[in-house]
Amino acid sequence: MSKPKLYCFFTPSHKVFFEDYLKPSAKEEYDINPIFHEEQISQSGEYREIGWRETQYNKVLAWKKASDENRGESILCCDVDIQFFGKTFQKLKSFSEGADITFQENDLKGKICSGFFVCNCSEKTSAFFEEVASRLKKIMNQKGGGEQYTMQQIIDEGSSDCIITKFPRNLVWNPGVKYSHISDLKIPNDILAHHANWCVGDSLKIEQLNYVKGLKNASHLKYEPVSKKENKSKIALCLSSLIRFFDIAHESIIENIIKSLPCKPDLFGHFPLQSQSRENVEYLKKI
């Protein structure tokens, strides 16, 4: 059985997201078709800056080509600042039945996010992308929002024959609002995919991706109560507050504390949410 196809468009500024987040989390389930646009038209790669719209114009042309090449099939198209959690496509496809394009929601008001959608490829979807590209071409040398706003405009006008639906926010998740601190984010337990937007700059996107991944990994840890019949340890190792320099400290805890104890201790920990990064979870496992 062939894998479902995933198409992703990116430029050099966003290659790190493809290599470190999208590809590792999607490669087991999807036939990944990366569309690498070597020319960095937008020098900063940042939202709304000069060159942004021209980059988005090229991305829409790539979506149209993918739609043309996959008539009658369902494909997933997305940005590269995306990560998946477990098997996703069958669940995504079930929400897109009867629709031409099913988008992620961009905000709490229900506007679309063009950075993640399932496309049931047809003449109608190709015509939709062609119209988006045509409108973008007229304004692409100006600063401003990209294809997402143009798509939403066409949807609001009702000028396309495409049936448009949206995924539930808890399954295909993004912050939906601007946030001050990473710990302000409220991550649903059942998300299938995470899109790191609503922040500006690669470093903040990476922080968001790592934070969500760390929480998802931590949620898979199982803590089972000790049976009353078992002999309990007489030693408790307690850790709390912010985890600082844990990449160094965890080795010292193992070598200088745990290995010197007469028996295996019980470990108790109480930490703020921002301490639950993927790295810290791995260090706690070693302890």
mmCIF file of C-alpha atoms in Angstrom:
data_model
loop_
_atom_site.group_PDB
_atom_site.id
_atom_site.type_symbol
_atom_site.label_atom_id
_atom_site.label_comp_id
_atom_site.label_asym_id
_atom_site.label_seq_id
_atom_site.Cartn_x
_atom_site.Cartn_y
_atom_site.Cartn_z
ATOM 1 C CA MET A 1 0.000 0.000 0.000
ATOM 2 C CA SER A 2 1.475 3.345 -1.043
ATOM 3 C CA LYS A 3 1.995 6.115 1.456
ATOM 4 C CA PRO A 4 -0.103 9.292 1.302
ATOM 5 C CA LYS A 5 1.710 12.168 -0.371
ATOM 6 C CA LEU A 6 2.887 15.208 1.539
ATOM 7 C CA TYR A 7 4.038 18.338 -0.308
ATOM 8 C CA CYS A 8 6.031 21.059 1.421
ATOM 9 C CA PHE A 9 7.510 24.223 -0.080
ATOM 10 C CA PHE A 10 10.446 26.010 1.540
ATOM 11 C CA THR A 11 13.427 28.291 0.933
ATOM 12 C CA PRO A 12 16.965 28.159 2.421
ATOM 13 C CA SER A 13 15.941 30.192 5.487
ATOM 14 C CA HIS A 14 13.477 27.450 6.506
ATOM 15 C CA LYS A 15 15.515 24.343 5.659
ATOM 16 C CA VAL A 16 16.276 23.726 9.351
ATOM 17 C CA PHE A 17 12.559 23.225 10.042
ATOM 18 C CA PHE A 18 12.264 20.639 7.291
ATOM 19 C CA GLU A 19 15.343 18.699 8.404
ATOM 20 C CA ASP A 20 14.813 18.827 12.179
ATOM 21 C CA TYR A 21 11.041 18.775 12.628
ATOM 22 C CA LEU A 22 8.811 18.038 9.628
ATOM 23 C CA LYS A 23 10.847 15.279 7.981
ATOM 24 C CA PRO A 24 11.673 13.265 11.140
ATOM 25 C CA SER A 25 8.071 13.320 12.346
ATOM 26 C CA ALA A 26 6.444 12.582 8.960
ATOM 27 C CA LYS A 27 8.787 10.204 7.123
ATOM 28 C CA GLU A 28 7.360 6.956 8.553
ATOM 29 C CA GLU A 29 3.818 7.697 7.383
ATOM 30 C CA TYR A 30 4.130 10.000 4.377
ATOM 31 C CA ASP A 31 5.711 10.031 0.942
ATOM 32 C CA ILE A 32 7.385 13.414 1.420
ATOM 33 C CA ASN A 33 7.741 15.602 -1.674
ATOM 34 C CA PRO A 34 9.919 18.561 -0.686
ATOM 35 C CA ILE A 35 9.796 21.549 -3.023
ATOM 36 C CA PHE A 36 12.999 23.429 -2.268
ATOM 37 C CA HIS A 37 13.039 26.916 -3.790
ATOM 38 C CA GLU A 38 16.741 27.755 -3.839
ATOM 39 C CA GLU A 39 16.322 31.470 -4.461
ATOM 40 C CA GLN A 40 15.889 33.307 -1.156
ATOM 41 C CA ILE A 41 13.656 36.107 -2.503
ATOM 42 C CA SER A 42 12.769 37.369 0.978
ATOM 43 C CA GLN A 43 16.202 37.963 2.489
ATOM 44 C CA SER A 44 15.000 37.768 6.079
ATOM 45 C CA GLY A 45 12.462 35.013 5.422
ATOM 46 C CA GLU A 46 10.164 36.867 7.801
ATOM 47 C CA TYR A 47 6.441 37.372 7.492
ATOM 48 C CA ARG A 48 5.211 40.403 5.482
ATOM 49 C CA GLU A 49 8.700 41.660 4.581
ATOM 50 C CA ILE A 50 9.842 42.520 1.036
ATOM 51 C CA GLY A 51 9.940 39.333 -1.042
ATOM 52 C CA TRP A 52 7.439 37.511 1.172
ATOM 53 C CA ARG A 53 4.528 37.741 -1.272
ATOM 54 C CA GLU A 54 6.687 36.699 -4.222
ATOM 55 C CA THR A 55 7.784 33.641 -2.260
ATOM 56 C CA GLN A 56 4.149 32.817 -1.471
ATOM 57 C CA TYR A 57 3.249 33.246 -5.149
ATOM 58 C CA ASN A 58 5.791 30.568 -6.045
ATOM 59 C CA LYS A 59 4.415 28.351 -3.279
ATOM 60 C CA VAL A 60 0.867 28.605 -4.667
ATOM 61 C CA LEU A 61 2.137 27.635 -8.109
ATOM 62 C CA ALA A 62 3.668 24.558 -6.465
ATOM 63 C CA TRP A 63 0.302 23.703 -4.850
ATOM 64 C CA LYS A 64 -1.417 24.023 -8.246
ATOM 65 C CA LYS A 65 1.147 21.717 -9.859
ATOM 66 C CA ALA A 66 0.629 19.162 -7.073
ATOM 67 C CA SER A 67 -3.146 19.378 -7.572
ATOM 68 C CA ASP A 68 -2.752 18.911 -11.338
ATOM 69 C CA GLU A 69 -0.521 15.854 -10.873
ATOM 70 C CA ASN A 70 -2.770 14.116 -8.331
ATOM 71 C CA ARG A 71 -6.275 14.407 -9.771
ATOM 72 C CA GLY A 72 -8.675 12.182 -7.845
ATOM 73 C CA GLU A 73 -6.287 11.765 -4.898
ATOM 74 C CA SER A 74 -6.043 13.319 -1.451
ATOM 75 C CA ILE A 75 -2.745 15.003 -0.599
ATOM 76 C CA LEU A 76 -1.444 16.961 2.364
ATOM 77 C CA CYS A 77 0.211 20.332 1.704
ATOM 78 C CA CYS A 78 1.993 22.177 4.488
ATOM 79 C CA ASP A 79 4.696 24.562 5.578
ATOM 80 C CA VAL A 80 7.851 23.110 7.124
ATOM 81 C CA ASP A 81 7.494 24.566 10.641
ATOM 82 C CA ILE A 82 5.225 21.588 11.331
ATOM 83 C CA GLN A 83 5.613 18.457 13.446
ATOM 84 C CA PHE A 84 3.390 15.372 13.636
ATOM 85 C CA PHE A 85 2.529 13.152 16.583
ATOM 86 C CA GLY A 86 1.730 9.556 15.664
ATOM 87 C CA LYS A 87 -0.360 8.383 12.709
ATOM 88 C CA THR A 88 -2.355 11.277 11.306
ATOM 89 C CA PHE A 89 -3.474 10.979 7.681
ATOM 90 C CA GLN A 90 -6.524 8.727 8.031
ATOM 91 C CA LYS A 91 -7.915 10.964 10.767
ATOM 92 C CA LEU A 92 -7.175 14.071 8.713
ATOM 93 C CA LYS A 93 -8.771 12.526 5.644
ATOM 94 C CA SER A 94 -11.925 11.627 7.573
ATOM 95 C CA PHE A 95 -12.415 15.309 8.411
ATOM 96 C CA SER A 96 -11.942 16.292 4.755
ATOM 97 C CA GLU A 97 -14.566 13.973 3.281
ATOM 98 C CA GLY A 98 -17.034 15.869 1.118
ATOM 99 C CA ALA A 99 -14.748 18.910 0.921
ATOM 100 C CA ASP A 100 -12.351 20.089 -1.752
ATOM 101 C CA ILE A 101 -9.864 21.659 0.665
ATOM 102 C CA THR A 102 -9.753 21.341 4.456
ATOM 103 C CA PHE A 103 -7.566 23.933 6.169
ATOM 104 C CA GLN A 104 -6.105 24.330 9.610
ATOM 105 C CA GLU A 105 -7.729 27.158 11.579
ATOM 106 C CA ASN A 106 -5.372 30.097 11.996
ATOM 107 C CA ASP A 107 -7.018 31.825 14.940
ATOM 108 C CA LEU A 108 -9.808 31.641 17.479
ATOM 109 C CA LYS A 109 -12.135 33.411 15.009
ATOM 110 C CA GLY A 110 -11.975 30.505 12.560
ATOM 111 C CA LYS A 111 -9.958 32.103 9.756
ATOM 112 C CA ILE A 112 -8.023 29.632 7.626
ATOM 113 C CA CYS A 113 -4.320 28.877 7.880
ATOM 114 C CA SER A 114 -2.882 28.173 4.433
ATOM 115 C CA GLY A 115 0.173 26.502 5.945
ATOM 116 C CA PHE A 116 -1.608 23.170 6.491
ATOM 117 C CA PHE A 117 -4.406 21.648 4.416
ATOM 118 C CA VAL A 118 -5.664 18.443 2.846
ATOM 119 C CA CYS A 119 -6.521 18.846 -0.825
ATOM 120 C CA ASN A 120 -8.859 16.452 -2.634
ATOM 121 C CA CYS A 121 -7.332 17.227 -6.009
ATOM 122 C CA SER A 122 -9.618 18.166 -8.878
ATOM 123 C CA GLU A 123 -10.146 20.770 -11.584
ATOM 124 C CA LYS A 124 -11.853 22.930 -8.949
ATOM 125 C CA THR A 125 -8.852 22.919 -6.604
ATOM 126 C CA SER A 126 -6.455 23.687 -9.450
ATOM 127 C CA ALA A 127 -8.673 26.603 -10.502
ATOM 128 C CA PHE A 128 -8.711 27.859 -6.903
ATOM 129 C CA PHE A 129 -4.908 27.908 -6.704
ATOM 130 C CA GLU A 130 -4.679 29.519 -10.138
ATOM 131 C CA GLU A 131 -6.944 32.361 -8.993
ATOM 132 C CA VAL A 132 -4.910 32.835 -5.786
ATOM 133 C CA ALA A 133 -1.678 33.000 -7.820
ATOM 134 C CA SER A 134 -3.206 35.458 -10.282
ATOM 135 C CA ARG A 135 -4.228 37.855 -7.515
ATOM 136 C CA LEU A 136 -0.889 37.538 -5.706
ATOM 137 C CA LYS A 137 1.050 38.276 -8.872
ATOM 138 C CA LYS A 138 -0.518 41.731 -9.051
ATOM 139 C CA ILE A 139 0.682 42.721 -5.560
ATOM 140 C CA MET A 140 3.685 40.484 -4.935
ATOM 141 C CA ASN A 141 6.295 43.276 -5.029
ATOM 142 C CA GLN A 142 4.617 45.033 -2.116
ATOM 143 C CA LYS A 143 4.956 44.367 1.609
ATOM 144 C CA GLY A 144 2.046 42.586 3.241
ATOM 145 C CA GLY A 145 0.322 39.290 3.917
ATOM 146 C CA GLY A 146 0.704 36.387 1.536
ATOM 147 C CA GLU A 147 -1.508 33.727 0.012
ATOM 148 C CA GLN A 148 -3.443 33.079 3.213
ATOM 149 C CA TYR A 149 -5.198 36.450 3.049
ATOM 150 C CA THR A 150 -5.905 36.063 -0.645
ATOM 151 C CA MET A 151 -7.403 32.608 -0.081
ATOM 152 C CA GLN A 152 -9.555 33.903 2.774
ATOM 153 C CA GLN A 153 -10.708 36.801 0.566
ATOM 154 C CA ILE A 154 -11.818 34.393 -2.175
ATOM 155 C CA ILE A 155 -13.603 32.217 0.396
ATOM 156 C CA ASP A 156 -15.386 35.223 1.920
ATOM 157 C CA GLU A 157 -16.451 36.425 -1.541
ATOM 158 C CA GLY A 158 -17.877 33.025 -2.411
ATOM 159 C CA SER A 159 -16.238 33.362 -5.819
ATOM 160 C CA SER A 160 -14.842 29.811 -5.861
ATOM 161 C CA ASP A 161 -16.738 26.572 -6.462
ATOM 162 C CA CYS A 162 -14.558 24.797 -3.904
ATOM 163 C CA ILE A 163 -16.147 23.404 -0.760
ATOM 164 C CA ILE A 164 -13.931 24.608 2.091
ATOM 165 C CA THR A 165 -13.892 23.097 5.589
ATOM 166 C CA LYS A 166 -11.541 23.300 8.587
ATOM 167 C CA PHE A 167 -9.944 20.856 10.993
ATOM 168 C CA PRO A 168 -10.793 21.031 14.704
ATOM 169 C CA ARG A 169 -8.279 23.266 16.479
ATOM 170 C CA ASN A 170 -7.451 20.657 19.097
ATOM 171 C CA LEU A 171 -6.278 18.178 16.440
ATOM 172 C CA VAL A 172 -4.327 20.449 14.099
ATOM 173 C CA TRP A 173 -3.067 23.046 16.521
ATOM 174 C CA ASN A 174 -1.297 26.395 16.517
ATOM 175 C CA PRO A 175 -1.294 29.094 19.214
ATOM 176 C CA GLY A 176 -4.071 31.086 17.516
ATOM 177 C CA VAL A 177 -3.025 34.294 19.307
ATOM 178 C CA LYS A 178 0.166 36.194 20.008
ATOM 179 C CA TYR A 179 1.792 35.187 23.278
ATOM 180 C CA SER A 180 4.314 36.778 25.635
ATOM 181 C CA HIS A 181 5.986 33.678 27.044
ATOM 182 C CA ILE A 182 6.194 30.104 25.843
ATOM 183 C CA SER A 183 4.613 28.857 29.075
ATOM 184 C CA ASP A 184 1.435 30.809 28.189
ATOM 185 C CA LEU A 185 0.620 28.242 25.504
ATOM 186 C CA LYS A 186 -2.173 25.777 26.276
ATOM 187 C CA ILE A 187 -1.399 22.569 24.409
ATOM 188 C CA PRO A 188 -4.282 20.112 23.770
ATOM 189 C CA ASN A 189 -3.558 16.529 24.784
ATOM 190 C CA ASP A 190 -4.884 15.022 21.548
ATOM 191 C CA ILE A 191 -3.119 17.066 18.856
ATOM 192 C CA LEU A 192 -2.155 15.247 15.673
ATOM 193 C CA ALA A 193 -0.049 18.060 14.237
ATOM 194 C CA HIS A 194 1.499 21.289 15.498
ATOM 195 C CA HIS A 195 2.204 24.376 13.378
ATOM 196 C CA ALA A 196 4.693 26.790 14.975
ATOM 197 C CA ASN A 197 3.283 30.156 13.985
ATOM 198 C CA TRP A 198 2.081 33.312 15.746
ATOM 199 C CA CYS A 199 5.700 34.218 16.458
ATOM 200 C CA VAL A 200 8.333 36.035 14.391
ATOM 201 C CA GLY A 201 11.843 34.714 13.758
ATOM 202 C CA ASP A 202 13.390 31.266 13.517
ATOM 203 C CA SER A 203 14.582 31.162 17.136
ATOM 204 C CA LEU A 204 11.055 31.661 18.515
ATOM 205 C CA LYS A 205 9.664 29.038 16.135
ATOM 206 C CA ILE A 206 12.303 26.557 17.286
ATOM 207 C CA GLU A 207 11.544 27.376 20.919
ATOM 208 C CA GLN A 208 7.841 26.714 20.292
ATOM 209 C CA LEU A 209 8.489 23.456 18.424
ATOM 210 C CA ASN A 210 10.780 22.135 21.164
ATOM 211 C CA TYR A 211 8.391 23.174 23.921
ATOM 212 C CA VAL A 212 5.399 21.391 22.372
ATOM 213 C CA LYS A 213 7.476 18.318 21.541
ATOM 214 C CA GLY A 214 8.773 18.201 25.107
ATOM 215 C CA LEU A 215 5.264 18.317 26.545
ATOM 216 C CA LYS A 216 4.034 15.623 24.168
ATOM 217 C CA ASN A 217 6.965 13.376 25.056
ATOM 218 C CA ALA A 218 6.416 13.960 28.765
ATOM 219 C CA SER A 219 2.736 13.042 28.431
ATOM 220 C CA HIS A 220 3.756 9.558 27.247
ATOM 221 C CA LEU A 221 5.692 8.787 30.411
ATOM 222 C CA LYS A 222 3.841 6.336 32.627
ATOM 223 C CA TYR A 223 3.927 6.630 36.394
ATOM 224 C CA GLU A 224 2.631 3.527 38.157
ATOM 225 C CA PRO A 225 1.984 3.459 41.906
ATOM 226 C CA VAL A 226 4.131 1.067 43.919
ATOM 227 C CA SER A 227 2.216 -1.979 45.073
ATOM 228 C CA LYS A 228 1.592 -2.195 48.808
ATOM 229 C CA LYS A 229 3.162 -5.658 48.731
ATOM 230 C CA GLU A 230 6.437 -4.374 47.279
ATOM 231 C CA ASN A 231 9.322 -3.286 49.465
ATOM 232 C CA LYS A 232 9.543 0.483 49.119
ATOM 233 C CA SER A 233 12.817 2.342 49.050
ATOM 234 C CA LYS A 234 13.814 4.159 52.237
ATOM 235 C CA ILE A 235 15.382 6.986 50.251
ATOM 236 C CA ALA A 236 13.644 9.789 48.338
ATOM 237 C CA LEU A 237 15.452 11.975 45.798
ATOM 238 C CA CYS A 238 13.517 15.236 45.417
ATOM 239 C CA LEU A 239 14.018 17.786 42.625
ATOM 240 C CA SER A 240 12.043 20.990 42.195
ATOM 241 C CA SER A 241 11.844 24.491 40.738
ATOM 242 C CA LEU A 242 13.405 25.561 37.405
ATOM 243 C CA ILE A 243 15.757 23.049 35.803
ATOM 244 C CA ARG A 244 18.908 25.024 35.021
ATOM 245 C CA PHE A 245 22.044 23.637 33.312
ATOM 246 C CA PHE A 246 20.504 20.182 33.533
ATOM 247 C CA ASP A 247 22.664 18.907 30.689
ATOM 248 C CA ILE A 248 25.583 19.106 33.130
ATOM 249 C CA ALA A 249 23.797 18.629 36.454
ATOM 250 C CA HIS A 250 22.103 15.319 35.632
ATOM 251 C CA GLU A 251 25.473 13.570 35.231
ATOM 252 C CA SER A 252 26.616 14.878 38.599
ATOM 253 C CA ILE A 253 23.392 13.703 40.247
ATOM 254 C CA ILE A 254 23.867 10.196 38.842
ATOM 255 C CA GLU A 255 27.590 9.873 39.594
ATOM 256 C CA ASN A 256 27.846 11.682 42.921
ATOM 257 C CA ILE A 257 24.473 11.018 44.530
ATOM 258 C CA ILE A 258 22.554 8.074 43.101
ATOM 259 C CA LYS A 259 25.545 5.734 42.706
ATOM 260 C CA SER A 260 26.629 6.435 46.270
ATOM 261 C CA LEU A 261 23.293 5.380 47.799
ATOM 262 C CA PRO A 262 22.807 1.932 49.363
ATOM 263 C CA CYS A 263 19.600 1.311 47.394
ATOM 264 C CA LYS A 264 17.669 2.700 44.448
ATOM 265 C CA PRO A 265 15.861 5.894 45.506
ATOM 266 C CA ASP A 266 12.362 6.999 44.657
ATOM 267 C CA LEU A 267 12.459 10.122 42.475
ATOM 268 C CA PHE A 268 10.039 12.985 43.067
ATOM 269 C CA GLY A 269 9.997 16.042 40.842
ATOM 270 C CA HIS A 270 7.984 19.260 40.697
ATOM 271 C CA PHE A 271 8.858 21.701 37.913
ATOM 272 C CA PRO A 272 7.336 24.675 36.053
ATOM 273 C CA LEU A 273 6.006 23.877 32.570
ATOM 274 C CA GLN A 274 8.893 25.647 30.841
ATOM 275 C CA SER A 275 11.240 23.011 32.291
ATOM 276 C CA GLN A 276 9.547 20.238 30.301
ATOM 277 C CA SER A 277 11.722 20.447 27.218
ATOM 278 C CA ARG A 278 12.548 17.315 25.241
ATOM 279 C CA GLU A 279 16.128 17.425 26.550
ATOM 280 C CA ASN A 280 15.105 17.700 30.200
ATOM 281 C CA VAL A 281 12.688 14.794 29.844
ATOM 282 C CA GLU A 282 15.515 12.644 28.460
ATOM 283 C CA TYR A 283 17.821 13.662 31.328
ATOM 284 C CA LEU A 284 15.149 12.732 33.871
ATOM 285 C CA LYS A 285 14.821 9.326 32.231
ATOM 286 C CA LYS A 286 18.562 8.765 32.688
ATOM 287 C CA ILE A 287 18.332 9.759 36.357
#
